[in-house]
Amino acid sequence: MDTNFENFVTQFKAQQPVPLAAFFYQAELHLITQLKDYLSVEQSTERSFFSLIEEARKTHNEDTNKHFWNALTAFNKINFNPSKHNTLPWLRYVNIIESLQGYAGSQLFASKSIKTKRQHRLFFAYMLTWEHLRYIAGNDDDYSPSSEVLAAYSNAHSEDDHQHDENCQHDTCSAH
């Protein structure tokens, strides 16, 4: 397993603020690594993300719906300075992944802020994407970053559900 990717995932598990520009830059690099692995391209070979997506699309992998490649193309259209003027491509990406996986991310995550909830949906959809690329490349293993992100942000761990008592060590308990 790539230590850089594990460190990338750790940011989300710890619920550290992640600037979207930094997220998209790092996320694309990790997806490129998985695509190169899937296509058996040397890691040192310079290839654009788009060219790798297009080559992978042509493989007609039986475990991969054509909409998955459309989601990656939408992800590719995002520049590294995502603002409200260009969020549409990454929301399109998230919506495609959620549709393929059959879940409603808007109901899955606990945040009351729509901006934060969208980011959590993005992080989760990305982890599912990374896992799928890893799987079709033949690197199936027990590492599941999507489960870790889900555990960190899901409704199951909502602040409203947290029970406070006199021995509570939760960060927000001192405010209650």
GROMACS .gro file of N, CA and C in nm:
model
  528
    1MET      N    1   0.085  -0.119   0.000
    1MET     CA    2   0.000   0.000   0.000
    1MET      C    3   0.088   0.124   0.000
    2ASP      N    4   0.045   0.225  -0.070
    2ASP     CA    5   0.118   0.350  -0.082
    2ASP      C    6   0.099   0.434   0.045
    3THR      N    7   0.207   0.464   0.113
    3THR     CA    8   0.202   0.542   0.236
    3THR      C    9   0.146   0.681   0.211
    4ASN      N   10   0.177   0.740   0.095
    4ASN     CA   11   0.123   0.873   0.065
    4ASN      C   12  -0.029   0.870   0.060
    5PHE      N   13  -0.085   0.764   0.004
    5PHE     CA   14  -0.230   0.755  -0.002
    5PHE      C   15  -0.288   0.735   0.138
    6GLU      N   16  -0.225   0.652   0.218
    6GLU     CA   17  -0.273   0.632   0.355
    6GLU      C   18  -0.270   0.763   0.435
    7ASN      N   19  -0.167   0.844   0.414
    7ASN     CA   20  -0.160   0.975   0.480
    7ASN      C   21  -0.271   1.067   0.430
    8PHE      N   22  -0.299   1.058   0.301
    8PHE     CA   23  -0.407   1.135   0.239
    8PHE      C   24  -0.540   1.099   0.305
    9VAL      N   25  -0.566   0.971   0.324
    9VAL     CA   26  -0.691   0.924   0.385
    9VAL      C   27  -0.698   0.964   0.532
   10THR      N   28  -0.586   0.964   0.600
   10THR     CA   29  -0.581   0.999   0.743
   10THR      C   30  -0.638   1.138   0.769
   11GLN      N   31  -0.617   1.231   0.675
   11GLN     CA   32  -0.672   1.366   0.690
   11GLN      C   33  -0.823   1.361   0.709
   12PHE      N   34  -0.888   1.272   0.636
   12PHE     CA   35  -1.034   1.265   0.639
   12PHE      C   36  -1.082   1.193   0.765
   13LYS      N   37  -1.013   1.087   0.802
   13LYS     CA   38  -1.051   1.014   0.923
   13LYS      C   39  -1.041   1.103   1.045
   14ALA      N   40  -0.941   1.190   1.048
   14ALA     CA   41  -0.921   1.280   1.161
   14ALA      C   42  -1.011   1.404   1.149
   15GLN      N   43  -1.088   1.410   1.040
   15GLN     CA   44  -1.177   1.522   1.011
   15GLN      C   45  -1.102   1.655   1.013
   16GLN      N   46  -0.978   1.652   0.961
   16GLN     CA   47  -0.901   1.775   0.947
   16GLN      C   48  -0.957   1.853   0.829
   17PRO      N   49  -0.959   1.986   0.837
   17PRO     CA   50  -1.004   2.064   0.723
   17PRO      C   51  -0.910   2.039   0.604
   18VAL      N   52  -0.969   2.012   0.490
   18VAL     CA   53  -0.890   1.985   0.370
   18VAL      C   54  -0.931   2.087   0.264
   19PRO      N   55  -0.841   2.178   0.226
   19PRO     CA   56  -0.875   2.272   0.120
   19PRO      C   57  -0.905   2.194  -0.009
   20LEU      N   58  -1.012   2.232  -0.078
   20LEU     CA   59  -1.051   2.157  -0.197
   20LEU      C   60  -0.944   2.158  -0.304
   21ALA      N   61  -0.874   2.267  -0.321
   21ALA     CA   62  -0.770   2.272  -0.423
   21ALA      C   63  -0.663   2.165  -0.395
   22ALA      N   64  -0.623   2.152  -0.269
   22ALA     CA   65  -0.524   2.051  -0.231
   22ALA      C   66  -0.582   1.911  -0.247
   23PHE      N   67  -0.709   1.894  -0.211
   23PHE     CA   68  -0.773   1.765  -0.228
   23PHE      C   69  -0.770   1.721  -0.373
   24PHE      N   70  -0.816   1.807  -0.464
   24PHE     CA   71  -0.824   1.769  -0.605
   24PHE      C   72  -0.688   1.740  -0.665
   25TYR      N   73  -0.588   1.817  -0.626
   25TYR     CA   74  -0.453   1.793  -0.676
   25TYR      C   75  -0.403   1.655  -0.633
   26GLN      N   76  -0.411   1.627  -0.503
   26GLN     CA   77  -0.364   1.499  -0.452
   26GLN      C   78  -0.451   1.383  -0.503
   27ALA      N   79  -0.581   1.405  -0.507
   27ALA     CA   80  -0.674   1.300  -0.550
   27ALA      C   81  -0.644   1.257  -0.693
   28GLU      N   82  -0.620   1.355  -0.780
   28GLU     CA   83  -0.590   1.321  -0.919
   28GLU      C   84  -0.461   1.239  -0.929
   29LEU      N   85  -0.361   1.277  -0.854
   29LEU     CA   86  -0.234   1.201  -0.857
   29LEU      C   87  -0.256   1.056  -0.816
   30HIS      N   88  -0.338   1.033  -0.714
   30HIS     CA   89  -0.364   0.897  -0.668
   30HIS      C   90  -0.447   0.819  -0.770
   31LEU      N   91  -0.540   0.886  -0.837
   31LEU     CA   92  -0.618   0.818  -0.940
   31LEU      C   93  -0.531   0.783  -1.061
   32ILE      N   94  -0.439   0.871  -1.095
   32ILE     CA   95  -0.346   0.843  -1.205
   32ILE      C   96  -0.265   0.718  -1.173
   33THR      N   97  -0.218   0.707  -1.049
   33THR     CA   98  -0.142   0.588  -1.008
   33THR      C   99  -0.225   0.462  -1.026
   34GLN      N  100  -0.353   0.466  -0.983
   34GLN     CA  101  -0.439   0.348  -0.996
   34GLN      C  102  -0.470   0.317  -1.143
   35LEU      N  103  -0.491   0.419  -1.225
   35LEU     CA  104  -0.517   0.397  -1.367
   35LEU      C  105  -0.395   0.336  -1.436
   36LYS      N  106  -0.278   0.385  -1.403
   36LYS     CA  107  -0.155   0.328  -1.461
   36LYS      C  108  -0.140   0.183  -1.421
   37ASP      N  109  -0.173   0.152  -1.297
   37ASP     CA  110  -0.165   0.015  -1.250
   37ASP      C  111  -0.265  -0.072  -1.327
   38TYR      N  112  -0.387  -0.023  -1.342
   38TYR     CA  113  -0.491  -0.096  -1.415
   38TYR      C  114  -0.449  -0.121  -1.560
   39LEU      N  115  -0.390  -0.021  -1.624
   39LEU     CA  116  -0.353  -0.032  -1.765
   39LEU      C  117  -0.213  -0.090  -1.785
   40SER      N  118  -0.146  -0.124  -1.676
   40SER     CA  119  -0.009  -0.177  -1.681
   40SER      C  120   0.087  -0.081  -1.752
   41VAL      N  121   0.075   0.047  -1.715
   41VAL     CA  122   0.163   0.151  -1.767
   41VAL      C  123   0.269   0.177  -1.661
   42GLU      N  124   0.393   0.191  -1.702
   42GLU     CA  125   0.500   0.221  -1.608
   42GLU      C  126   0.466   0.348  -1.530
   43GLN      N  127   0.487   0.345  -1.399
   43GLN     CA  128   0.453   0.460  -1.315
   43GLN      C  129   0.534   0.584  -1.354
   44SER      N  130   0.655   0.563  -1.405
   44SER     CA  131   0.740   0.677  -1.440
   44SER      C  132   0.702   0.739  -1.574
   45THR      N  133   0.616   0.674  -1.650
   45THR     CA  134   0.574   0.725  -1.780
   45THR      C  135   0.477   0.842  -1.761
   46GLU      N  136   0.510   0.955  -1.823
   46GLU     CA  137   0.424   1.072  -1.814
   46GLU      C  138   0.302   1.054  -1.902
   47ARG      N  139   0.184   1.057  -1.842
   47ARG     CA  140   0.057   1.046  -1.914
   47ARG      C  141  -0.042   1.139  -1.847
   48SER      N  142  -0.125   1.200  -1.927
   48SER     CA  143  -0.227   1.288  -1.870
   48SER      C  144  -0.339   1.203  -1.811
   49PHE      N  145  -0.406   1.259  -1.713
   49PHE     CA  146  -0.519   1.193  -1.650
   49PHE      C  147  -0.624   1.160  -1.756
   50PHE      N  148  -0.654   1.257  -1.842
   50PHE     CA  149  -0.755   1.237  -1.946
   50PHE      C  150  -0.718   1.123  -2.040
   51SER      N  151  -0.592   1.116  -2.083
   51SER     CA  152  -0.552   1.009  -2.176
   51SER      C  153  -0.562   0.871  -2.109
   52LEU      N  154  -0.534   0.865  -1.981
   52LEU     CA  155  -0.547   0.739  -1.909
   52LEU      C  156  -0.694   0.697  -1.896
   53ILE      N  157  -0.781   0.794  -1.870
   53ILE     CA  158  -0.925   0.765  -1.862
   53ILE      C  159  -0.974   0.712  -1.997
   54GLU      N  160  -0.936   0.779  -2.104
   54GLU     CA  161  -0.981   0.738  -2.238
   54GLU      C  162  -0.929   0.599  -2.275
   55GLU      N  163  -0.806   0.570  -2.240
   55GLU     CA  164  -0.751   0.436  -2.267
   55GLU      C  165  -0.823   0.330  -2.184
   56ALA      N  166  -0.848   0.361  -2.058
   56ALA     CA  167  -0.917   0.266  -1.971
   56ALA      C  168  -1.061   0.243  -2.018
   57ARG      N  169  -1.125   0.347  -2.068
   57ARG     CA  170  -1.263   0.336  -2.119
   57ARG      C  171  -1.270   0.232  -2.231
   58LYS      N  172  -1.166   0.224  -2.311
   58LYS     CA  173  -1.163   0.132  -2.426
   58LYS      C  174  -1.144  -0.014  -2.387
   59THR      N  175  -1.111  -0.039  -2.260
   59THR     CA  176  -1.088  -0.178  -2.218
   59THR      C  177  -1.218  -0.254  -2.199
   60HIS      N  178  -1.330  -0.184  -2.187
   60HIS     CA  179  -1.461  -0.248  -2.169
   60HIS      C  180  -1.458  -0.352  -2.058
   61ASN      N  181  -1.410  -0.311  -1.943
   61ASN     CA  182  -1.403  -0.399  -1.826
   61ASN      C  183  -1.543  -0.439  -1.784
   62GLU      N  184  -1.565  -0.569  -1.767
   62GLU     CA  185  -1.700  -0.619  -1.734
   62GLU      C  186  -1.748  -0.576  -1.595
   63ASP      N  187  -1.655  -0.535  -1.507
   63ASP     CA  188  -1.692  -0.491  -1.373
   63ASP      C  189  -1.713  -0.339  -1.365
   64THR      N  190  -1.704  -0.272  -1.480
   64THR     CA  191  -1.708  -0.127  -1.480
   64THR      C  192  -1.810  -0.074  -1.580
   65ASN      N  193  -1.908  -0.005  -1.528
   65ASN     CA  194  -2.012   0.057  -1.609
   65ASN      C  195  -1.953   0.177  -1.684
   66LYS      N  196  -2.002   0.204  -1.805
   66LYS     CA  197  -1.948   0.316  -1.883
   66LYS      C  198  -1.967   0.449  -1.810
   67HIS      N  199  -2.065   0.457  -1.722
   67HIS     CA  200  -2.088   0.581  -1.647
   67HIS      C  201  -1.975   0.609  -1.546
   68PHE      N  202  -1.906   0.503  -1.504
   68PHE     CA  203  -1.791   0.521  -1.416
   68PHE      C  204  -1.684   0.606  -1.487
   69TRP      N  205  -1.660   0.575  -1.613
   69TRP     CA  206  -1.560   0.652  -1.689
   69TRP      C  207  -1.609   0.794  -1.712
   70ASN      N  208  -1.741   0.813  -1.728
   70ASN     CA  209  -1.797   0.948  -1.739
   70ASN      C  210  -1.774   1.025  -1.610
   71ALA      N  211  -1.785   0.957  -1.496
   71ALA     CA  212  -1.760   1.022  -1.367
   71ALA      C  213  -1.614   1.067  -1.359
   72LEU      N  214  -1.522   0.982  -1.403
   72LEU     CA  215  -1.381   1.021  -1.401
   72LEU      C  216  -1.354   1.137  -1.495
   73THR      N  217  -1.423   1.140  -1.609
   73THR     CA  218  -1.409   1.252  -1.702
   73THR      C  219  -1.459   1.381  -1.636
   74ALA      N  220  -1.571   1.373  -1.564
   74ALA     CA  221  -1.621   1.490  -1.491
   74ALA      C  222  -1.521   1.534  -1.385
   75PHE      N  223  -1.461   1.438  -1.315
   75PHE     CA  224  -1.359   1.469  -1.215
   75PHE      C  225  -1.241   1.539  -1.281
   76ASN      N  226  -1.204   1.494  -1.402
   76ASN     CA  227  -1.092   1.551  -1.475
   76ASN      C  228  -1.116   1.697  -1.515
   77LYS      N  229  -1.241   1.735  -1.532
   77LYS     CA  230  -1.272   1.871  -1.577
   77LYS      C  231  -1.255   1.975  -1.467
   78ILE      N  232  -1.232   1.931  -1.346
   78ILE     CA  233  -1.218   2.023  -1.233
   78ILE      C  234  -1.077   2.078  -1.231
   79ASN      N  235  -1.066   2.210  -1.224
   79ASN     CA  236  -0.931   2.264  -1.210
   79ASN      C  237  -0.893   2.264  -1.063
   80PHE      N  238  -0.774   2.303  -1.031
   80PHE     CA  239  -0.727   2.292  -0.893
   80PHE      C  240  -0.765   2.412  -0.806
   81ASN      N  241  -0.855   2.495  -0.854
   81ASN     CA  242  -0.905   2.606  -0.774
   81ASN      C  243  -1.057   2.604  -0.779
   82PRO      N  244  -1.117   2.501  -0.719
   82PRO     CA  245  -1.261   2.487  -0.730
   82PRO      C  246  -1.335   2.599  -0.656
   83SER      N  247  -1.411   2.675  -0.729
   83SER     CA  248  -1.493   2.781  -0.670
   83SER      C  249  -1.638   2.751  -0.701
   84LYS      N  250  -1.727   2.837  -0.656
   84LYS     CA  251  -1.868   2.809  -0.680
   84LYS      C  252  -1.902   2.815  -0.828
   85HIS      N  253  -1.815   2.876  -0.908
   85HIS     CA  254  -1.841   2.882  -1.052
   85HIS      C  255  -1.810   2.751  -1.123
   86ASN      N  256  -1.730   2.666  -1.062
   86ASN     CA  257  -1.700   2.539  -1.129
   86ASN      C  258  -1.722   2.419  -1.039
   87THR      N  259  -1.813   2.429  -0.944
   87THR     CA  260  -1.845   2.313  -0.861
   87THR      C  261  -1.930   2.213  -0.935
   88LEU      N  262  -2.000   2.257  -1.038
   88LEU     CA  263  -2.086   2.168  -1.112
   88LEU      C  264  -2.014   2.041  -1.158
   89PRO      N  265  -1.893   2.049  -1.212
   89PRO     CA  266  -1.827   1.923  -1.252
   89PRO      C  267  -1.806   1.826  -1.137
   90TRP      N  268  -1.767   1.877  -1.018
   90TRP     CA  269  -1.745   1.780  -0.911
   90TRP      C  270  -1.875   1.732  -0.850
   91LEU      N  271  -1.980   1.811  -0.852
   91LEU     CA  272  -2.110   1.761  -0.807
   91LEU      C  273  -2.163   1.658  -0.906
   92ARG      N  274  -2.138   1.681  -1.034
   92ARG     CA  275  -2.177   1.583  -1.135
   92ARG      C  276  -2.105   1.451  -1.110
   93TYR      N  277  -1.975   1.460  -1.082
   93TYR     CA  278  -1.895   1.341  -1.050
   93TYR      C  279  -1.956   1.267  -0.931
   94VAL      N  280  -1.984   1.339  -0.823
   94VAL     CA  281  -2.040   1.277  -0.702
   94VAL      C  282  -2.174   1.212  -0.733
   95ASN      N  283  -2.260   1.283  -0.805
   95ASN     CA  284  -2.392   1.229  -0.838
   95ASN      C  285  -2.383   1.101  -0.921
   96ILE      N  286  -2.290   1.095  -1.014
   96ILE     CA  287  -2.273   0.974  -1.096
   96ILE      C  288  -2.229   0.858  -1.008
   97ILE      N  289  -2.130   0.880  -0.922
   97ILE     CA  290  -2.080   0.772  -0.835
   97ILE      C  291  -2.191   0.726  -0.741
   98GLU      N  292  -2.265   0.820  -0.683
   98GLU     CA  293  -2.375   0.782  -0.593
   98GLU      C  294  -2.481   0.701  -0.667
   99SER      N  295  -2.511   0.740  -0.789
   99SER     CA  296  -2.609   0.666  -0.869
   99SER      C  297  -2.560   0.525  -0.901
  100LEU      N  298  -2.434   0.513  -0.939
  100LEU     CA  299  -2.377   0.380  -0.970
  100LEU      C  300  -2.376   0.290  -0.847
  101GLN      N  301  -2.348   0.348  -0.731
  101GLN     CA  302  -2.339   0.271  -0.608
  101GLN      C  303  -2.475   0.250  -0.541
  102GLY      N  304  -2.574   0.329  -0.582
  102GLY     CA  305  -2.709   0.311  -0.529
  102GLY      C  306  -2.730   0.365  -0.389
  103TYR      N  307  -2.673   0.479  -0.356
  103TYR     CA  308  -2.696   0.540  -0.225
  103TYR      C  309  -2.723   0.689  -0.244
  104ALA      N  310  -2.783   0.750  -0.144
  104ALA     CA  311  -2.811   0.894  -0.145
  104ALA      C  312  -2.718   0.961  -0.044
  105GLY      N  313  -2.613   1.020  -0.092
  105GLY     CA  314  -2.515   1.082  -0.005
  105GLY      C  315  -2.571   1.195   0.078
  106SER      N  316  -2.672   1.263   0.026
  106SER     CA  317  -2.730   1.373   0.102
  106SER      C  318  -2.796   1.323   0.230
  107GLN      N  319  -2.836   1.196   0.234
  107GLN     CA  320  -2.897   1.139   0.354
  107GLN      C  321  -2.798   1.060   0.438
  108LEU      N  322  -2.681   1.037   0.384
  108LEU     CA  323  -2.583   0.951   0.449
  108LEU      C  324  -2.496   1.026   0.550
  109PHE      N  325  -2.477   1.156   0.527
  109PHE     CA  326  -2.383   1.230   0.609
  109PHE      C  327  -2.451   1.327   0.703
  110ALA      N  328  -2.388   1.349   0.818
  110ALA     CA  329  -2.452   1.415   0.931
  110ALA      C  330  -2.448   1.568   0.929
  111SER      N  331  -2.358   1.628   0.860
  111SER     CA  332  -2.342   1.772   0.868
  111SER      C  333  -2.470   1.847   0.831
  112LYS      N  334  -2.495   1.954   0.904
  112LYS     CA  335  -2.612   2.038   0.874
  112LYS      C  336  -2.578   2.142   0.769
  113SER      N  337  -2.451   2.171   0.750
  113SER     CA  338  -2.407   2.267   0.649
  113SER      C  339  -2.404   2.197   0.513
  114ILE      N  340  -2.473   2.254   0.414
  114ILE     CA  341  -2.478   2.191   0.281
  114ILE      C  342  -2.338   2.186   0.219
  115LYS      N  343  -2.259   2.290   0.242
  115LYS     CA  344  -2.122   2.293   0.187
  115LYS      C  345  -2.039   2.179   0.245
  116THR      N  346  -2.047   2.161   0.376
  116THR     CA  347  -1.971   2.054   0.442
  116THR      C  348  -2.023   1.917   0.399
  117LYS      N  349  -2.155   1.903   0.392
  117LYS     CA  350  -2.215   1.776   0.352
  117LYS      C  351  -2.171   1.740   0.209
  118ARG      N  352  -2.166   1.839   0.121
  118ARG     CA  353  -2.120   1.814  -0.017
  118ARG      C  354  -1.975   1.768  -0.018
  119GLN      N  355  -1.893   1.828   0.067
  119GLN     CA  356  -1.752   1.786   0.074
  119GLN      C  357  -1.742   1.643   0.125
  120HIS      N  358  -1.820   1.608   0.225
  120HIS     CA  359  -1.818   1.470   0.276
  120HIS      C  360  -1.861   1.373   0.167
  121ARG      N  361  -1.963   1.411   0.090
  121ARG     CA  362  -2.008   1.327  -0.023
  121ARG      C  363  -1.895   1.312  -0.125
  122LEU      N  364  -1.824   1.421  -0.151
  122LEU     CA  365  -1.712   1.418  -0.244
  122LEU      C  366  -1.603   1.322  -0.195
  123PHE      N  367  -1.565   1.336  -0.070
  123PHE     CA  368  -1.459   1.251  -0.015
  123PHE      C  369  -1.498   1.103  -0.022
  124PHE      N  370  -1.622   1.073   0.013
  124PHE     CA  371  -1.669   0.935   0.011
  124PHE      C  372  -1.674   0.880  -0.131
  125ALA      N  373  -1.730   0.957  -0.224
  125ALA     CA  374  -1.736   0.913  -0.364
  125ALA      C  375  -1.597   0.891  -0.420
  126TYR      N  376  -1.504   0.977  -0.382
  126TYR     CA  377  -1.366   0.961  -0.429
  126TYR      C  378  -1.306   0.831  -0.377
  127MET      N  379  -1.325   0.801  -0.250
  127MET     CA  380  -1.270   0.678  -0.194
  127MET      C  381  -1.329   0.555  -0.263
  128LEU      N  382  -1.458   0.559  -0.294
  128LEU     CA  383  -1.519   0.448  -0.368
  128LEU      C  384  -1.457   0.435  -0.507
  129THR      N  385  -1.429   0.547  -0.571
  129THR     CA  386  -1.367   0.547  -0.704
  129THR      C  387  -1.228   0.485  -0.696
  130TRP      N  388  -1.151   0.530  -0.600
  130TRP     CA  389  -1.015   0.478  -0.583
  130TRP      C  390  -1.018   0.328  -0.559
  131GLU      N  391  -1.109   0.283  -0.472
  131GLU     CA  392  -1.121   0.140  -0.443
  131GLU      C  393  -1.159   0.060  -0.568
  132HIS      N  394  -1.249   0.114  -0.649
  132HIS     CA  395  -1.291   0.042  -0.769
  132HIS      C  396  -1.174   0.028  -0.867
  133LEU      N  397  -1.101   0.136  -0.887
  133LEU     CA  398  -0.984   0.128  -0.975
  133LEU      C  399  -0.883   0.028  -0.922
  134ARG      N  400  -0.863   0.027  -0.793
  134ARG     CA  401  -0.771  -0.068  -0.732
  134ARG      C  402  -0.820  -0.211  -0.753
  135TYR      N  403  -0.950  -0.232  -0.740
  135TYR     CA  404  -1.009  -0.365  -0.760
  135TYR      C  405  -0.993  -0.413  -0.905
  136ILE      N  406  -1.027  -0.329  -1.002
  136ILE     CA  407  -1.018  -0.375  -1.142
  136ILE      C  408  -0.874  -0.391  -1.187
  137ALA      N  409  -0.781  -0.330  -1.115
  137ALA     CA  410  -0.639  -0.350  -1.145
  137ALA      C  411  -0.588  -0.480  -1.085
  138GLY      N  412  -0.675  -0.551  -1.011
  138GLY     CA  413  -0.635  -0.678  -0.953
  138GLY      C  414  -0.569  -0.666  -0.817
  139ASN      N  415  -0.584  -0.552  -0.753
  139ASN     CA  416  -0.520  -0.529  -0.622
  139ASN      C  417  -0.621  -0.531  -0.510
  140ASP      N  418  -0.714  -0.623  -0.516
  140ASP     CA  419  -0.816  -0.633  -0.412
  140ASP      C  420  -0.751  -0.673  -0.280
  141ASP      N  421  -0.780  -0.596  -0.178
  141ASP     CA  422  -0.726  -0.627  -0.045
  141ASP      C  423  -0.826  -0.579   0.060
  142ASP      N  424  -0.786  -0.586   0.185
  142ASP     CA  425  -0.876  -0.551   0.294
  142ASP      C  426  -0.881  -0.401   0.324
  143TYR      N  427  -0.797  -0.323   0.260
  143TYR     CA  428  -0.793  -0.179   0.287
  143TYR      C  429  -0.916  -0.111   0.227
  144SER      N  430  -0.994  -0.044   0.310
  144SER     CA  431  -1.118   0.017   0.265
  144SER      C  432  -1.127   0.162   0.314
  145PRO      N  433  -1.066   0.256   0.240
  145PRO     CA  434  -1.073   0.395   0.285
  145PRO      C  435  -1.215   0.451   0.283
  146SER      N  436  -1.302   0.398   0.198
  146SER     CA  437  -1.440   0.447   0.197
  146SER      C  438  -1.509   0.416   0.330
  147SER      N  439  -1.483   0.300   0.386
  147SER     CA  440  -1.541   0.264   0.516
  147SER      C  441  -1.491   0.358   0.625
  148GLU      N  442  -1.364   0.395   0.617
  148GLU     CA  443  -1.306   0.484   0.716
  148GLU      C  444  -1.367   0.624   0.707
  149VAL      N  445  -1.386   0.673   0.584
  149VAL     CA  446  -1.447   0.804   0.565
  149VAL      C  447  -1.593   0.800   0.609
  150LEU      N  448  -1.662   0.694   0.574
  150LEU     CA  449  -1.802   0.679   0.614
  150LEU      C  450  -1.815   0.679   0.766
  151ALA      N  451  -1.728   0.607   0.832
  151ALA     CA  452  -1.731   0.602   0.979
  151ALA      C  453  -1.705   0.739   1.040
  152ALA      N  454  -1.620   0.818   0.976
  152ALA     CA  455  -1.586   0.949   1.029
  152ALA      C  456  -1.697   1.052   1.011
  153TYR      N  457  -1.774   1.040   0.902
  153TYR     CA  458  -1.869   1.145   0.868
  153TYR      C  459  -2.016   1.105   0.863
  154SER      N  460  -2.049   0.981   0.880
  154SER     CA  461  -2.187   0.936   0.858
  154SER      C  462  -2.282   0.982   0.967
  155ASN      N  463  -2.411   0.968   0.939
  155ASN     CA  464  -2.516   1.001   1.036
  155ASN      C  465  -2.506   0.917   1.161
  156ALA      N  466  -2.444   0.800   1.151
  156ALA     CA  467  -2.431   0.713   1.268
  156ALA      C  468  -2.347   0.779   1.377
  157HIS      N  469  -2.263   0.874   1.337
  157HIS     CA  470  -2.177   0.941   1.434
  157HIS      C  471  -2.215   1.088   1.447
  158SER      N  472  -2.341   1.116   1.429
  158SER     CA  473  -2.391   1.253   1.435
  158SER      C  474  -2.372   1.311   1.574
  159GLU      N  475  -2.344   1.439   1.578
  159GLU     CA  476  -2.328   1.511   1.703
  159GLU      C  477  -2.456   1.504   1.786
  160ASP      N  478  -2.571   1.502   1.719
  160ASP     CA  479  -2.698   1.495   1.789
  160ASP      C  480  -2.716   1.363   1.862
  161ASP      N  481  -2.653   1.256   1.812
  161ASP     CA  482  -2.667   1.124   1.871
  161ASP      C  483  -2.568   1.099   1.985
  162HIS      N  484  -2.474   1.188   2.002
  162HIS     CA  485  -2.369   1.169   2.101
  162HIS      C  486  -2.426   1.187   2.242
  163GLN      N  487  -2.401   1.090   2.328
  163GLN     CA  488  -2.448   1.097   2.467
  163GLN      C  489  -2.336   1.157   2.552
  164HIS      N  490  -2.369   1.260   2.626
  164HIS     CA  491  -2.272   1.327   2.712
  164HIS      C  492  -2.291   1.283   2.857
  165ASP      N  493  -2.179   1.261   2.924
  165ASP     CA  494  -2.185   1.235   3.068
  165ASP      C  495  -2.067   1.304   3.134
  166GLU      N  496  -2.057   1.291   3.267
  166GLU     CA  497  -1.952   1.363   3.338
  166GLU      C  498  -1.810   1.318   3.303
  167ASN      N  499  -1.794   1.197   3.249
  167ASN     CA  500  -1.663   1.146   3.212
  167ASN      C  501  -1.634   1.156   3.062
  168CYS      N  502  -1.719   1.225   2.991
  168CYS     CA  503  -1.708   1.232   2.845
  168CYS      C  504  -1.578   1.301   2.803
  169GLN      N  505  -1.509   1.239   2.711
  169GLN     CA  506  -1.384   1.294   2.659
  169GLN      C  507  -1.403   1.361   2.523
  170HIS      N  508  -1.525   1.369   2.473
  170HIS     CA  509  -1.553   1.426   2.343
  170HIS      C  510  -1.516   1.574   2.342
  171ASP      N  511  -1.460   1.623   2.233
  171ASP     CA  512  -1.411   1.761   2.223
  171ASP      C  513  -1.517   1.865   2.256
  172THR      N  514  -1.641   1.840   2.221
  172THR     CA  515  -1.745   1.941   2.239
  172THR      C  516  -1.814   1.931   2.374
  173CYS      N  517  -1.783   1.830   2.454
  173CYS     CA  518  -1.852   1.812   2.581
  173CYS      C  519  -1.824   1.927   2.678
  174SER      N  520  -1.711   1.986   2.670
  174SER     CA  521  -1.679   2.095   2.761
  174SER      C  522  -1.770   2.216   2.737
  175ALA      N  523  -1.830   2.223   2.619
  175ALA     CA  524  -1.920   2.334   2.587
  175ALA      C  525  -2.060   2.309   2.642
  176HIS      N  526  -2.091   2.187   2.688
  176HIS     CA  527  -2.227   2.153   2.733
  176HIS      C  528  -2.238   2.164   2.883
   0.00000   0.00000   0.00000
